[in-house]
């Protein structure tokens, strides 16, 4: 082990006024200059400093000729996402069916018929696109009015599938009353 000796503490003290007076008398310090330990600088002594309350003027920009500059382009048009394009394409294609175009109540499980139609006609649409399209179609005002009126549900080919239940009629009526649909 290493023997540790206690460390000495360092303390700095300011010289007393009597010792500075002796130094001046000895001639070590130049006469006429007294240093108090603080340096005082006024704003007038500083170069190019803004005075309080007076705003500084920005420097003038040189006039540049506008030749060769292109005019500022307007904002780029927003691009439609591919999923929305596919949904519109599928909707336009399904408008060929009278049941779809007239917004008659669709059979439960209509997604299978829609996917079969997509495969037969070589259309490009994902499951998500079909679900969004069906949601938008079945939440339109005229579709909900047809469901609320009751009657039968139909497949894409126009054949009757099943009857609309009273609970489905009530739900469609509540949807119509609670929100402003298209």
Tab-separated table of C-alpha atoms in Angstrom:
chain	number	residue	atom	x	y	z
A	1	UNK	CA	0.000	0.000	0.000
A	2	UNK	CA	1.021	3.541	-0.604
A	3	UNK	CA	1.253	5.796	2.389
A	4	UNK	CA	-1.057	8.693	1.803
A	5	UNK	CA	-0.074	12.018	3.212
A	6	UNK	CA	-2.738	14.559	3.903
A	7	UNK	CA	-3.029	17.085	1.126
A	8	UNK	CA	-2.356	20.695	1.753
A	9	UNK	CA	-5.203	23.063	1.092
A	10	UNK	CA	-4.571	25.947	-1.211
A	11	UNK	CA	-5.997	29.282	-0.275
A	12	UNK	CA	-5.738	32.470	-2.237
A	13	UNK	CA	-6.069	35.716	-0.394
A	14	UNK	CA	-6.192	39.203	-1.732
A	15	UNK	CA	-3.398	41.537	-0.935
A	16	UNK	CA	-4.259	44.164	1.562
A	17	UNK	CA	-4.441	47.825	0.629
A	18	UNK	CA	-1.281	48.619	2.593
A	19	UNK	CA	0.853	46.232	0.503
A	20	UNK	CA	-0.355	47.776	-2.782
A	21	UNK	CA	0.448	51.233	-1.436
A	22	UNK	CA	3.995	50.085	-0.641
A	23	UNK	CA	4.437	48.720	-4.166
A	24	UNK	CA	3.416	52.080	-5.626
A	25	UNK	CA	5.878	53.886	-3.418
A	26	UNK	CA	8.669	51.509	-4.412
A	27	UNK	CA	8.197	52.438	-8.057
A	28	UNK	CA	7.288	48.954	-9.206
A	29	UNK	CA	3.865	50.047	-10.415
A	30	UNK	CA	3.485	52.863	-12.941
A	31	UNK	CA	2.093	56.031	-11.505
A	32	UNK	CA	-1.346	57.290	-12.394
A	33	UNK	CA	-2.838	53.831	-13.165
A	34	UNK	CA	-4.800	52.125	-10.519
A	35	UNK	CA	-6.261	48.717	-11.107
A	36	UNK	CA	-9.193	47.757	-8.989
A	37	UNK	CA	-9.612	44.249	-10.332
A	38	UNK	CA	-12.651	45.059	-12.480
A	39	UNK	CA	-12.561	46.327	-15.982
A	40	UNK	CA	-15.425	48.620	-16.946
A	41	UNK	CA	-16.364	48.926	-20.589
A	42	UNK	CA	-19.080	51.286	-21.786
A	43	UNK	CA	-21.221	50.737	-24.886
A	44	UNK	CA	-19.678	53.725	-26.620
A	45	UNK	CA	-16.256	52.088	-26.458
A	46	UNK	CA	-17.455	48.914	-28.182
A	47	UNK	CA	-17.393	48.898	-31.983
A	48	UNK	CA	-20.696	48.312	-33.876
A	49	UNK	CA	-22.932	47.493	-30.924
A	50	UNK	CA	-26.638	48.098	-31.136
A	51	UNK	CA	-27.897	50.583	-28.595
A	52	UNK	CA	-31.000	49.631	-26.634
A	53	UNK	CA	-34.294	50.965	-27.945
A	54	UNK	CA	-32.939	51.745	-31.410
A	55	UNK	CA	-33.594	48.985	-33.974
A	56	UNK	CA	-30.699	48.157	-36.224
A	57	UNK	CA	-31.377	48.471	-39.923
A	58	UNK	CA	-30.554	45.400	-41.976
A	59	UNK	CA	-27.921	45.898	-44.655
A	60	UNK	CA	-29.308	46.582	-48.116
A	61	UNK	CA	-29.104	43.768	-50.621
A	62	UNK	CA	-27.653	44.638	-53.978
A	63	UNK	CA	-30.172	44.632	-56.792
A	64	UNK	CA	-29.704	41.557	-58.921
A	65	UNK	CA	-31.054	41.332	-62.415
A	66	UNK	CA	-33.870	38.795	-62.833
A	67	UNK	CA	-32.525	37.509	-66.116
A	68	UNK	CA	-31.798	33.813	-66.137
A	69	UNK	CA	-33.903	33.168	-63.050
A	70	UNK	CA	-36.858	30.867	-63.340
A	71	UNK	CA	-40.072	32.056	-61.739
A	72	UNK	CA	-40.993	30.320	-58.514
A	73	UNK	CA	-42.894	27.138	-59.262
A	74	UNK	CA	-46.283	26.598	-57.735
A	75	UNK	CA	-46.836	23.774	-55.317
A	76	UNK	CA	-46.828	20.333	-56.855
A	77	UNK	CA	-50.255	18.804	-57.287
A	78	UNK	CA	-51.115	16.175	-54.751
A	79	UNK	CA	-50.797	12.658	-56.053
A	80	UNK	CA	-53.650	10.245	-55.545
A	81	UNK	CA	-52.536	7.071	-53.753
A	82	UNK	CA	-52.609	3.891	-55.869
A	83	UNK	CA	-55.122	2.268	-53.516
A	84	UNK	CA	-57.625	5.052	-54.191
A	85	UNK	CA	-57.054	4.744	-57.935
A	86	UNK	CA	-57.730	1.005	-57.753
A	87	UNK	CA	-60.840	1.581	-55.644
A	88	UNK	CA	-62.188	4.065	-58.216
A	89	UNK	CA	-61.396	1.641	-61.043
A	90	UNK	CA	-63.179	-1.191	-59.231
A	91	UNK	CA	-66.161	1.025	-58.383
A	92	UNK	CA	-66.494	2.078	-62.028
A	93	UNK	CA	-66.335	-1.551	-63.086
A	94	UNK	CA	-68.949	-2.624	-60.520
A	95	UNK	CA	-71.276	0.138	-61.719
A	96	UNK	CA	-72.106	-2.242	-64.578
A	97	UNK	CA	-74.246	-4.223	-62.123
A	98	UNK	CA	-77.730	-2.789	-61.559
A	99	UNK	CA	-77.657	-3.849	-57.901
A	100	UNK	CA	-74.468	-1.832	-57.299
A	101	UNK	CA	-75.523	1.173	-59.366
A	102	UNK	CA	-78.975	1.472	-57.767
A	103	UNK	CA	-77.522	0.897	-54.294
A	104	UNK	CA	-79.817	-1.983	-53.458
A	105	UNK	CA	-79.071	-3.942	-50.263
A	106	UNK	CA	-76.186	-6.327	-50.903
A	107	UNK	CA	-76.070	-9.936	-49.761
A	108	UNK	CA	-74.048	-10.798	-46.667
A	109	UNK	CA	-70.644	-12.114	-47.740
A	110	UNK	CA	-70.668	-10.110	-50.976
A	111	UNK	CA	-66.853	-9.796	-50.703
A	112	UNK	CA	-66.448	-13.300	-52.138
A	113	UNK	CA	-68.443	-12.351	-55.226
A	114	UNK	CA	-66.435	-9.135	-55.597
A	115	UNK	CA	-63.129	-11.040	-55.347
A	116	UNK	CA	-64.357	-13.566	-57.901
A	117	UNK	CA	-65.303	-10.676	-60.215
A	118	UNK	CA	-61.830	-9.137	-59.737
A	119	UNK	CA	-60.138	-12.434	-60.618
A	120	UNK	CA	-62.353	-13.022	-63.674
A	121	UNK	CA	-61.759	-9.556	-65.090
A	122	UNK	CA	-58.043	-9.384	-64.197
A	123	UNK	CA	-58.406	-6.266	-62.067
A	124	UNK	CA	-55.870	-5.243	-59.461
A	125	UNK	CA	-57.356	-4.681	-56.014
A	126	UNK	CA	-56.242	-5.810	-52.582
A	127	UNK	CA	-58.415	-7.006	-49.731
A	128	UNK	CA	-58.028	-3.637	-48.058
A	129	UNK	CA	-59.174	-1.804	-51.194
A	130	UNK	CA	-62.267	-4.011	-51.455
A	131	UNK	CA	-63.104	-3.504	-47.769
A	132	UNK	CA	-62.786	0.267	-48.051
A	133	UNK	CA	-64.903	0.332	-51.197
A	134	UNK	CA	-67.627	-1.787	-49.591
A	135	UNK	CA	-67.578	0.383	-46.464
A	136	UNK	CA	-67.966	3.547	-48.533
A	137	UNK	CA	-70.742	1.962	-50.623
A	138	UNK	CA	-72.731	0.607	-47.668
A	139	UNK	CA	-72.530	3.825	-45.642
A	140	UNK	CA	-74.094	6.058	-48.264
A	141	UNK	CA	-77.448	7.632	-47.501
A	142	UNK	CA	-79.391	6.009	-50.346
A	143	UNK	CA	-77.994	2.538	-49.528
A	144	UNK	CA	-78.967	2.897	-45.839
A	145	UNK	CA	-82.436	4.112	-46.860
A	146	UNK	CA	-82.875	0.977	-48.990
A	147	UNK	CA	-81.807	-1.226	-46.052
A	148	UNK	CA	-84.070	0.681	-43.619
A	149	UNK	CA	-87.030	0.152	-45.966
A	150	UNK	CA	-86.574	-3.615	-45.578
A	151	UNK	CA	-87.104	-6.259	-48.232
A	152	UNK	CA	-84.526	-8.586	-49.728
A	153	UNK	CA	-80.765	-8.542	-50.122
A	154	UNK	CA	-79.219	-9.178	-53.541
A	155	UNK	CA	-76.055	-10.658	-54.981
A	156	UNK	CA	-74.072	-8.925	-57.727
A	157	UNK	CA	-75.913	-10.871	-60.393
A	158	UNK	CA	-79.272	-9.517	-59.143
A	159	UNK	CA	-80.574	-12.738	-57.560
A	160	UNK	CA	-82.274	-12.473	-54.202
A	161	UNK	CA	-80.137	-13.815	-51.359
A	162	UNK	CA	-81.875	-13.339	-47.982
A	163	UNK	CA	-84.325	-11.040	-46.233
A	164	UNK	CA	-83.262	-8.001	-44.242
A	165	UNK	CA	-83.908	-8.518	-40.520
A	166	UNK	CA	-85.722	-6.040	-38.288
A	167	UNK	CA	-82.507	-5.410	-36.331
A	168	UNK	CA	-80.697	-4.458	-39.560
A	169	UNK	CA	-83.535	-2.093	-40.484
A	170	UNK	CA	-83.362	-0.449	-37.050
A	171	UNK	CA	-79.573	-0.114	-37.248
A	172	UNK	CA	-79.773	1.525	-40.688
A	173	UNK	CA	-82.401	3.922	-39.342
A	174	UNK	CA	-80.162	4.849	-36.403
A	175	UNK	CA	-77.220	5.434	-38.742
A	176	UNK	CA	-79.337	7.746	-40.884
A	177	UNK	CA	-80.603	9.682	-37.865
A	178	UNK	CA	-77.226	10.041	-36.128
A	179	UNK	CA	-75.040	11.337	-38.918
A	180	UNK	CA	-75.092	13.272	-42.118
A	181	UNK	CA	-74.096	10.757	-44.769
A	182	UNK	CA	-73.591	11.319	-48.463
